[in-house]
């Protein structure tokens, strides 16, 4: 299904059956924060069924596993999917870090930190890198994260990583009712 | 309704048995080995000292207070530490040192959305977080209990024979019957497994609220000790 300037409207039921449809999708969520979170969970588990291990989720809080260092957090989803020696992923991670334009010193410092030592912006960058490393077929983004990325300059590390992630076959933004042009809308039938 | 919620939360623990082969998966194996290191290796010195002191005390008491010969005192010590005190104290050390830490860590991770984050990325928490911890606590309890029993024997031998300890070491087969070793390892593995399951249950069941997290550690230790002595009592009744 090609999404151009025309807006496709798909029901939640239909979309949740196969959320990995190619294109850009805007899933309209309930306004209640907890309900919205549950919907993202459902969306992610439905996507995991269709393309296991190739789903990246960019949540607004940019959560990372607290008892692992940052670099371990970045490779964990990929490592869990592919197995093998942990050292085997170092090359891929370092290529990715170079592509973001971070200086070598900054890379070394960031990778060795515990997630608790990162500020919100740094955590979001790390979550972007974790997603990129996965080479995902489907990217699910919470609206707050998406809006933050729109506001970042193209030459920043965030901007570079975000642009690279836009190459994913399927991108889903889970958010409110204001749908940007050119995105397929996933909503209840009465909203169509 | 609440019962259903608890069952739903605990369901990953019941599904753990299906996941044992996953311990070969490198990321899971890494968590398992790290947990063994923190639970088993770091408690090594403590176990060695407790075991040595315990062995010496028991042998001296048997000899001085009850008039047993050194040989008999050592045989009684062997049976006592292998069948009873080794598994009990070894697992007790695991409960006191690690249960609280593991339960606290899990409760914190759940509160901060780390369980959710892992699940969203296709990493099942029961396999990545719970399984290696349960397995590591069981294995660590077995290793620590075995070490505690051996150090207790060493303490007993050292205090009963002094410089002639070499002679007692040649008689080791009288203090270390294969059946006793099997009981020691089997019992401590079972105790460790139950401790691991209970610890993870406490961690997972803690409500994700900042006020509840500090209670997790004491809850894990309380239930761990209670379950340990109940299991030991049941073991004594049944076997």
GROMACS .gro file of C-alpha atoms in nm:
model
  431
    1UNK     CA    1   0.000   0.000   0.000
    2UNK     CA    2   0.157   0.326  -0.111
    3UNK     CA    3   0.103   0.634   0.093
    4UNK     CA    4   0.153   0.955  -0.093
    5UNK     CA    5  -0.034   1.276  -0.052
    6UNK     CA    6  -0.357   1.079  -0.039
    7UNK     CA    7  -0.465   0.972   0.308
    8UNK     CA    8  -0.561   0.608   0.361
    9UNK     CA    9  -0.795   0.536   0.645
   10UNK     CA   10  -0.771   0.197   0.808
   11UNK     CA   11  -0.956   0.072   1.113
   12UNK     CA   12  -0.765  -0.027   1.427
   13UNK     CA   13  -0.887  -0.387   1.402
   14UNK     CA   14  -0.769  -0.419   1.044
   15UNK     CA   15  -0.434  -0.252   1.113
   16UNK     CA   16  -0.353  -0.445   1.429
   17UNK     CA   17  -0.388  -0.767   1.225
   18UNK     CA   18  -0.080  -0.664   1.027
   19UNK     CA   19   0.089  -0.348   1.155
   20UNK     CA   20   0.398  -0.398   0.939
   21UNK     CA   21   0.230  -0.260   0.626
   22UNK     CA   22   0.483  -0.060   0.424
   23UNK     CA   23   0.439   0.314   0.452
   24UNK     CA   24   0.386   0.585   0.711
   25UNK     CA   25   0.100   0.530   0.949
   26UNK     CA   26  -0.050   0.752   1.211
   27UNK     CA   27  -0.236   0.555   1.474
   28UNK     CA   28  -0.487   0.768   1.655
   29UNK     CA   29  -0.482   0.675   2.024
   30UNK     CA   30  -0.715   0.749   2.313
   31UNK     CA   31  -0.626   1.066   2.505
   32UNK     CA   32  -0.588   0.879   2.835
   33UNK     CA   33  -0.212   0.827   2.886
   34UNK     CA   34  -0.238   0.474   3.027
   35UNK     CA   35  -0.475   0.360   2.756
   36UNK     CA   36  -0.241   0.504   2.493
   37UNK     CA   37   0.047   0.309   2.645
   38UNK     CA   38  -0.155  -0.012   2.632
   39UNK     CA   39  -0.227   0.051   2.266
   40UNK     CA   40   0.142   0.096   2.191
   41UNK     CA   41   0.210  -0.234   2.372
   42UNK     CA   42  -0.056  -0.408   2.163
   43UNK     CA   43   0.079  -0.253   1.848
   44UNK     CA   44   0.433  -0.363   1.927
   45UNK     CA   45   0.336  -0.720   2.012
   46UNK     CA   46   0.128  -0.744   1.693
   47UNK     CA   47   0.426  -0.613   1.494
   48UNK     CA   48   0.663  -0.856   1.672
   49UNK     CA   49   0.442  -1.142   1.552
   50UNK     CA   50   0.473  -1.028   1.191
   51UNK     CA   51   0.843  -0.939   1.190
   52UNK     CA   52   1.002  -1.093   1.503
   53UNK     CA   53   1.305  -0.909   1.639
   54UNK     CA   54   1.280  -0.638   1.373
   55UNK     CA   55   1.056  -0.397   1.554
   56UNK     CA   56   1.197  -0.083   1.713
   57UNK     CA   57   0.995   0.122   1.958
   58UNK     CA   58   1.085   0.484   2.030
   59UNK     CA   59   0.903   0.563   2.350
   60UNK     CA   60   0.888   0.916   2.483
   61UNK     CA   61   1.068   0.824   2.805
   62UNK     CA   62   1.353   0.656   2.612
   63UNK     CA   63   1.376   0.374   2.865
   64UNK     CA   64   1.696   0.170   2.886
   65UNK     CA   65   1.792  -0.124   3.108
   66UNK     CA   66   1.945   0.034   3.418
   67UNK     CA   67   2.189  -0.242   3.514
   68UNK     CA   68   2.360  -0.248   3.174
   69UNK     CA   69   2.603   0.008   3.038
   70UNK     CA   70   2.489   0.220   2.746
   71UNK     CA   71   2.675   0.019   2.482
   72UNK     CA   72   2.529  -0.305   2.618
   73UNK     CA   73   2.184  -0.148   2.598
   74UNK     CA   74   2.240  -0.053   2.237
   75UNK     CA   75   2.335  -0.401   2.123
   76UNK     CA   76   2.098  -0.599   2.347
   77UNK     CA   77   1.791  -0.630   2.115
   78UNK     CA   78   2.015  -0.717   1.819
   79UNK     CA   79   2.222  -0.957   2.028
   80UNK     CA   80   1.909  -1.127   2.160
   81UNK     CA   81   1.783  -1.170   1.805
   82UNK     CA   82   2.106  -1.295   1.648
   83UNK     CA   83   2.296  -1.456   1.938
   84UNK     CA   84   2.671  -1.515   1.899
   85UNK     CA   85   2.960  -1.338   2.068
   86UNK     CA   86   2.893  -0.991   2.207
   87UNK     CA   87   3.224  -0.863   2.064
   88UNK     CA   88   3.089  -0.939   1.715
   89UNK     CA   89   2.858  -0.638   1.739
   90UNK     CA   90   3.124  -0.385   1.833
   91UNK     CA   91   3.218  -0.314   1.469
   92UNK     CA   92   2.858  -0.245   1.370
   93UNK     CA   93   2.808  -0.020   1.669
   94UNK     CA   94   3.124   0.178   1.605
   95UNK     CA   95   3.029   0.230   1.234
   96UNK     CA   96   2.695   0.361   1.348
   97UNK     CA   97   2.852   0.598   1.599
   98UNK     CA   98   3.085   0.736   1.333
   99UNK     CA   99   2.785   0.797   1.105
  100UNK     CA  100   2.615   1.009   1.370
  101UNK     CA  101   2.912   1.246   1.373
  102UNK     CA  102   2.986   1.216   1.746
  103UNK     CA  103   3.348   1.282   1.834
  104UNK     CA  104   3.556   0.982   1.937
  105UNK     CA  105   3.596   1.107   2.294
  106UNK     CA  106   3.225   1.169   2.329
  107UNK     CA  107   3.151   0.821   2.192
  108UNK     CA  108   3.384   0.657   2.445
  109UNK     CA  109   3.236   0.849   2.735
  110UNK     CA  110   2.875   0.789   2.636
  111UNK     CA  111   2.917   0.417   2.570
  112UNK     CA  112   3.076   0.351   2.909
  113UNK     CA  113   2.811   0.529   3.113
  114UNK     CA  114   2.518   0.384   3.302
  115UNK     CA  115   2.184   0.496   3.152
  116UNK     CA  116   2.102   0.688   3.471
  117UNK     CA  117   2.392   0.924   3.394
  118UNK     CA  118   2.239   1.035   3.063
  119UNK     CA  119   2.007   1.332   3.024
  120UNK     CA  120   1.679   1.301   2.834
  121UNK     CA  121   1.826   1.417   2.503
  122UNK     CA  122   2.119   1.176   2.525
  123UNK     CA  123   1.887   0.890   2.616
  124UNK     CA  124   1.674   0.965   2.311
  125UNK     CA  125   1.984   0.962   2.092
  126UNK     CA  126   2.087   0.626   2.238
  127UNK     CA  127   1.739   0.487   2.181
  128UNK     CA  128   1.761   0.604   1.818
  129UNK     CA  129   2.095   0.426   1.781
  130UNK     CA  130   1.957   0.110   1.943
  131UNK     CA  131   1.676   0.114   1.688
  132UNK     CA  132   1.910   0.178   1.395
  133UNK     CA  133   2.135  -0.109   1.499
  134UNK     CA  134   1.836  -0.342   1.477
  135UNK     CA  135   1.781  -0.253   1.109
  136UNK     CA  136   1.409  -0.265   1.182
  137UNK     CA  137   1.131  -0.350   0.940
  138UNK     CA  138   0.886  -0.160   1.155
  139UNK     CA  139   0.945   0.146   1.373
  140UNK     CA  140   0.683   0.249   1.627
  141UNK     CA  141   0.726   0.603   1.754
  142UNK     CA  142   0.538   0.778   2.032
  143UNK     CA  143   0.416   1.119   1.921
  144UNK     CA  144   0.619   1.315   2.177
  145UNK     CA  145   0.939   1.152   2.051
  146UNK     CA  146   0.839   1.218   1.691
  147UNK     CA  147   0.774   1.587   1.755
  148UNK     CA  148   1.108   1.617   1.934
  149UNK     CA  149   1.286   1.473   1.631
  150UNK     CA  150   1.109   1.716   1.396
  151UNK     CA  151   1.253   2.000   1.598
  152UNK     CA  152   1.614   1.875   1.579
  153UNK     CA  153   1.855   2.016   1.322
  154UNK     CA  154   1.951   1.788   1.035
  155UNK     CA  155   2.322   1.813   1.112
  156UNK     CA  156   2.290   1.715   1.475
  157UNK     CA  157   2.357   1.355   1.585
  158UNK     CA  158   1.985   1.316   1.656
  159UNK     CA  159   1.896   1.450   1.312
  160UNK     CA  160   2.136   1.217   1.132
  161UNK     CA  161   2.017   0.912   1.322
  162UNK     CA  162   1.652   1.005   1.271
  163UNK     CA  163   1.700   1.051   0.896
  164UNK     CA  164   1.865   0.710   0.873
  165UNK     CA  165   1.575   0.556   1.063
  166UNK     CA  166   1.322   0.709   0.823
  167UNK     CA  167   1.445   0.456   0.566
  168UNK     CA  168   1.257   0.183   0.754
  169UNK     CA  169   0.991   0.014   0.544
  170UNK     CA  170   0.715   0.086   0.791
  171UNK     CA  171   0.691   0.371   1.039
  172UNK     CA  172   0.403   0.406   1.278
  173UNK     CA  173   0.348   0.710   1.497
  174UNK     CA  174   0.117   0.654   1.790
  175UNK     CA  175  -0.036   0.984   1.882
  176UNK     CA  176  -0.328   1.221   1.903
  177UNK     CA  177  -0.579   1.338   1.649
  178UNK     CA  178  -0.377   1.588   1.443
  179UNK     CA  179  -0.255   1.380   1.154
  180UNK     CA  180   0.018   1.523   0.931
  181UNK     CA  181  -0.043   1.523   0.556
  182UNK     CA  182   0.064   1.221   0.361
  183UNK     CA  183   0.029   0.977   0.648
  184UNK     CA  184  -0.214   0.686   0.648
  185UNK     CA  185  -0.459   0.723   0.932
  186UNK     CA  186  -0.547   0.435   1.157
  187UNK     CA  187  -0.857   0.523   1.354
  188UNK     CA  188  -1.192   0.393   1.464
  189UNK     CA  189  -1.448   0.387   1.185
  190UNK     CA  190  -1.655   0.670   1.332
  191UNK     CA  191  -1.352   0.899   1.306
  192UNK     CA  192  -1.312   0.838   0.932
  193UNK     CA  193  -1.031  -1.010   4.067
  194UNK     CA  194  -0.710  -0.938   4.261
  195UNK     CA  195  -0.630  -1.309   4.259
  196UNK     CA  196  -0.648  -1.312   3.880
  197UNK     CA  197  -0.414  -1.014   3.865
  198UNK     CA  198  -0.160  -1.190   4.086
  199UNK     CA  199  -0.186  -1.507   3.879
  200UNK     CA  200  -0.138  -1.306   3.561
  201UNK     CA  201   0.171  -1.135   3.705
  202UNK     CA  202   0.314  -1.464   3.828
  203UNK     CA  203   0.238  -1.658   3.510
  204UNK     CA  204   0.588  -1.597   3.366
  205UNK     CA  205   0.731  -1.783   3.666
  206UNK     CA  206   0.515  -2.086   3.594
  207UNK     CA  207   0.628  -2.079   3.232
  208UNK     CA  208   0.997  -2.081   3.326
  209UNK     CA  209   1.027  -2.459   3.299
  210UNK     CA  210   0.981  -2.432   2.923
  211UNK     CA  211   1.268  -2.187   2.896
  212UNK     CA  212   1.558  -2.387   3.048
  213UNK     CA  213   1.722  -2.449   2.707
  214UNK     CA  214   1.741  -2.071   2.668
  215UNK     CA  215   2.024  -2.063   2.923
  216UNK     CA  216   2.244  -2.155   2.626
  217UNK     CA  217   2.140  -1.834   2.446
  218UNK     CA  218   2.438  -1.594   2.492
  219UNK     CA  219   2.250  -1.288   2.631
  220UNK     CA  220   2.061  -1.507   2.880
  221UNK     CA  221   2.377  -1.700   2.969
  222UNK     CA  222   2.554  -1.372   3.042
  223UNK     CA  223   2.286  -1.265   3.291
  224UNK     CA  224   2.305  -1.613   3.446
  225UNK     CA  225   2.684  -1.601   3.486
  226UNK     CA  226   2.679  -1.245   3.621
  227UNK     CA  227   2.420  -1.346   3.878
  228UNK     CA  228   2.627  -1.649   3.982
  229UNK     CA  229   2.926  -1.419   4.021
  230UNK     CA  230   2.738  -1.174   4.244
  231UNK     CA  231   2.555  -1.442   4.442
  232UNK     CA  232   2.812  -1.718   4.460
  233UNK     CA  233   3.160  -1.582   4.409
  234UNK     CA  234   3.126  -1.270   4.621
  235UNK     CA  235   2.991  -1.474   4.914
  236UNK     CA  236   3.284  -1.720   4.895
  237UNK     CA  237   3.488  -1.570   5.178
  238UNK     CA  238   3.187  -1.539   5.404
  239UNK     CA  239   3.092  -1.902   5.347
  240UNK     CA  240   3.450  -2.019   5.402
  241UNK     CA  241   3.478  -1.838   5.736
  242UNK     CA  242   3.133  -1.942   5.860
  243UNK     CA  243   3.194  -2.301   5.754
  244UNK     CA  244   3.536  -2.320   5.918
  245UNK     CA  245   3.412  -2.169   6.245
  246UNK     CA  246   3.103  -2.391   6.244
  247UNK     CA  247   3.304  -2.711   6.191
  248UNK     CA  248   3.549  -2.622   6.465
  249UNK     CA  249   3.271  -2.530   6.709
  250UNK     CA  250   3.069  -2.847   6.648
  251UNK     CA  251   3.371  -3.076   6.685
  252UNK     CA  252   3.493  -2.902   7.001
  253UNK     CA  253   3.144  -2.915   7.154
  254UNK     CA  254   3.101  -3.283   7.073
  255UNK     CA  255   3.441  -3.369   7.215
  256UNK     CA  256   3.450  -3.141   7.520
  257UNK     CA  257   3.084  -3.134   7.623
  258UNK     CA  258   2.959  -3.474   7.516
  259UNK     CA  259   3.276  -3.677   7.549
  260UNK     CA  260   3.286  -3.807   7.192
  261UNK     CA  261   3.617  -3.921   7.047
  262UNK     CA  262   3.767  -3.702   6.777
  263UNK     CA  263   3.689  -3.965   6.509
  264UNK     CA  264   3.326  -3.993   6.613
  265UNK     CA  265   3.292  -3.617   6.643
  266UNK     CA  266   3.419  -3.578   6.286
  267UNK     CA  267   3.181  -3.845   6.154
  268UNK     CA  268   2.887  -3.671   6.325
  269UNK     CA  269   3.005  -3.339   6.187
  270UNK     CA  270   3.020  -3.488   5.833
  271UNK     CA  271   2.665  -3.613   5.854
  272UNK     CA  272   2.538  -3.296   6.018
  273UNK     CA  273   2.686  -3.048   5.773
  274UNK     CA  274   2.620  -3.254   5.462
  275UNK     CA  275   2.260  -3.346   5.543
  276UNK     CA  276   2.140  -3.049   5.739
  277UNK     CA  277   2.353  -2.746   5.818
  278UNK     CA  278   2.530  -2.710   5.481
  279UNK     CA  279   2.215  -2.676   5.266
  280UNK     CA  280   2.034  -2.475   5.533
  281UNK     CA  281   2.308  -2.222   5.605
  282UNK     CA  282   2.430  -2.205   5.243
  283UNK     CA  283   2.081  -2.115   5.121
  284UNK     CA  284   2.029  -1.884   5.418
  285UNK     CA  285   2.334  -1.686   5.309
  286UNK     CA  286   2.189  -1.665   4.956
  287UNK     CA  287   1.858  -1.541   5.098
  288UNK     CA  288   2.022  -1.285   5.325
  289UNK     CA  289   2.271  -1.150   5.069
  290UNK     CA  290   2.106  -1.189   4.730
  291UNK     CA  291   1.730  -1.232   4.760
  292UNK     CA  292   1.680  -0.878   4.879
  293UNK     CA  293   1.908  -0.739   4.607
  294UNK     CA  294   1.743  -0.939   4.328
  295UNK     CA  295   1.387  -0.860   4.441
  296UNK     CA  296   1.472  -0.492   4.477
  297UNK     CA  297   1.636  -0.481   4.136
  298UNK     CA  298   1.337  -0.646   3.966
  299UNK     CA  299   1.088  -0.421   4.143
  300UNK     CA  300   1.288  -0.114   4.040
  301UNK     CA  301   1.317  -0.231   3.682
  302UNK     CA  302   0.944  -0.291   3.664
  303UNK     CA  303   0.866   0.049   3.814
  304UNK     CA  304   1.089   0.228   3.563
  305UNK     CA  305   0.931   0.056   3.264
  306UNK     CA  306   1.232  -0.164   3.184
  307UNK     CA  307   1.021  -0.480   3.171
  308UNK     CA  308   0.797  -0.308   2.918
  309UNK     CA  309   1.093  -0.181   2.719
  310UNK     CA  310   1.236  -0.532   2.687
  311UNK     CA  311   0.900  -0.681   2.589
  312UNK     CA  312   0.847  -0.410   2.326
  313UNK     CA  313   1.176  -0.512   2.167
  314UNK     CA  314   1.082  -0.878   2.154
  315UNK     CA  315   1.283  -0.984   2.460
  316UNK     CA  316   1.058  -1.187   2.692
  317UNK     CA  317   1.121  -1.081   3.053
  318UNK     CA  318   1.057  -1.428   3.190
  319UNK     CA  319   1.341  -1.559   2.976
  320UNK     CA  320   1.586  -1.271   2.993
  321UNK     CA  321   1.532  -1.146   3.349
  322UNK     CA  322   1.365  -1.417   3.558
  323UNK     CA  323   1.497  -1.748   3.424
  324UNK     CA  324   1.870  -1.669   3.462
  325UNK     CA  325   1.815  -1.526   3.811
  326UNK     CA  326   1.618  -1.828   3.933
  327UNK     CA  327   1.874  -2.067   3.783
  328UNK     CA  328   2.169  -1.869   3.920
  329UNK     CA  329   2.027  -1.854   4.272
  330UNK     CA  330   1.973  -2.232   4.261
  331UNK     CA  331   2.322  -2.307   4.133
  332UNK     CA  332   2.482  -2.056   4.371
  333UNK     CA  333   2.296  -2.208   4.669
  334UNK     CA  334   2.426  -2.551   4.568
  335UNK     CA  335   2.786  -2.433   4.529
  336UNK     CA  336   2.783  -2.230   4.851
  337UNK     CA  337   2.627  -2.514   5.050
  338UNK     CA  338   2.886  -2.759   4.918
  339UNK     CA  339   3.168  -2.517   5.002
  340UNK     CA  340   3.027  -2.445   5.346
  341UNK     CA  341   3.014  -2.818   5.421
  342UNK     CA  342   3.371  -2.870   5.299
  343UNK     CA  343   3.505  -2.577   5.500
  344UNK     CA  344   3.317  -2.701   5.806
  345UNK     CA  345   3.492  -3.037   5.769
  346UNK     CA  346   3.823  -2.859   5.723
  347UNK     CA  347   3.759  -2.658   6.041
  348UNK     CA  348   3.664  -2.975   6.229
  349UNK     CA  349   3.973  -3.160   6.108
  350UNK     CA  350   4.203  -2.868   6.188
  351UNK     CA  351   4.074  -2.831   6.544
  352UNK     CA  352   4.050  -3.201   6.620
  353UNK     CA  353   4.389  -3.307   6.487
  354UNK     CA  354   4.598  -2.993   6.479
  355UNK     CA  355   4.929  -3.067   6.306
  356UNK     CA  356   4.819  -3.426   6.240
  357UNK     CA  357   4.535  -3.318   6.014
  358UNK     CA  358   4.694  -3.513   5.728
  359UNK     CA  359   4.595  -3.838   5.897
  360UNK     CA  360   4.229  -3.729   5.915
  361UNK     CA  361   4.232  -3.628   5.550
  362UNK     CA  362   4.325  -3.987   5.463
  363UNK     CA  363   4.010  -4.094   5.652
  364UNK     CA  364   3.795  -3.850   5.454
  365UNK     CA  365   3.578  -4.127   5.309
  366UNK     CA  366   3.434  -4.184   5.658
  367UNK     CA  367   3.313  -3.825   5.677
  368UNK     CA  368   3.207  -3.780   5.316
  369UNK     CA  369   2.979  -4.061   5.205
  370UNK     CA  370   2.856  -4.026   4.843
  371UNK     CA  371   2.494  -4.044   4.963
  372UNK     CA  372   2.553  -3.750   5.199
  373UNK     CA  373   2.713  -3.548   4.920
  374UNK     CA  374   2.413  -3.621   4.696
  375UNK     CA  375   2.171  -3.514   4.970
  376UNK     CA  376   2.368  -3.195   5.033
  377UNK     CA  377   2.374  -3.094   4.666
  378UNK     CA  378   2.018  -3.204   4.588
  379UNK     CA  379   1.870  -3.038   4.894
  380UNK     CA  380   2.051  -2.710   4.839
  381UNK     CA  381   1.958  -2.708   4.469
  382UNK     CA  382   1.592  -2.751   4.563
  383UNK     CA  383   1.613  -2.485   4.835
  384UNK     CA  384   1.792  -2.248   4.596
  385UNK     CA  385   1.536  -2.305   4.323
  386UNK     CA  386   1.247  -2.227   4.558
  387UNK     CA  387   1.433  -1.924   4.691
  388UNK     CA  388   1.488  -1.800   4.335
  389UNK     CA  389   1.123  -1.844   4.242
  390UNK     CA  390   1.006  -1.674   4.560
  391UNK     CA  391   1.251  -1.387   4.519
  392UNK     CA  392   1.142  -1.322   4.161
  393UNK     CA  393   0.776  -1.348   4.264
  394UNK     CA  394   0.829  -1.086   4.535
  395UNK     CA  395   1.012  -0.857   4.289
  396UNK     CA  396   0.750  -0.895   4.017
  397UNK     CA  397   0.451  -0.863   4.251
  398UNK     CA  398   0.568  -0.543   4.419
  399UNK     CA  399   0.338  -0.259   4.311
  400UNK     CA  400   0.534  -0.021   4.085
  401UNK     CA  401   0.532   0.266   4.334
  402UNK     CA  402   0.838   0.439   4.487
  403UNK     CA  403   0.697   0.387   4.838
  404UNK     CA  404   0.676   0.012   4.786
  405UNK     CA  405   1.031  -0.050   4.664
  406UNK     CA  406   1.205  -0.026   5.006
  407UNK     CA  407   0.964  -0.286   5.144
  408UNK     CA  408   1.060  -0.533   4.872
  409UNK     CA  409   1.397  -0.624   5.023
  410UNK     CA  410   1.261  -0.704   5.368
  411UNK     CA  411   0.966  -0.891   5.216
  412UNK     CA  412   1.199  -1.106   5.006
  413UNK     CA  413   1.418  -1.193   5.306
  414UNK     CA  414   1.119  -1.259   5.533
  415UNK     CA  415   0.943  -1.493   5.290
  416UNK     CA  416   1.274  -1.649   5.186
  417UNK     CA  417   1.371  -1.746   5.542
  418UNK     CA  418   1.019  -1.864   5.623
  419UNK     CA  419   1.002  -2.081   5.310
  420UNK     CA  420   1.353  -2.217   5.370
  421UNK     CA  421   1.280  -2.344   5.720
  422UNK     CA  422   0.941  -2.480   5.615
  423UNK     CA  423   1.104  -2.670   5.329
  424UNK     CA  424   1.372  -2.804   5.560
  425UNK     CA  425   1.106  -2.918   5.804
  426UNK     CA  426   0.909  -3.089   5.526
  427UNK     CA  427   1.227  -3.254   5.397
  428UNK     CA  428   1.296  -3.392   5.745
  429UNK     CA  429   0.942  -3.527   5.766
  430UNK     CA  430   0.933  -3.684   5.421
  431UNK     CA  431   1.288  -3.815   5.374
   0.00000   0.00000   0.00000
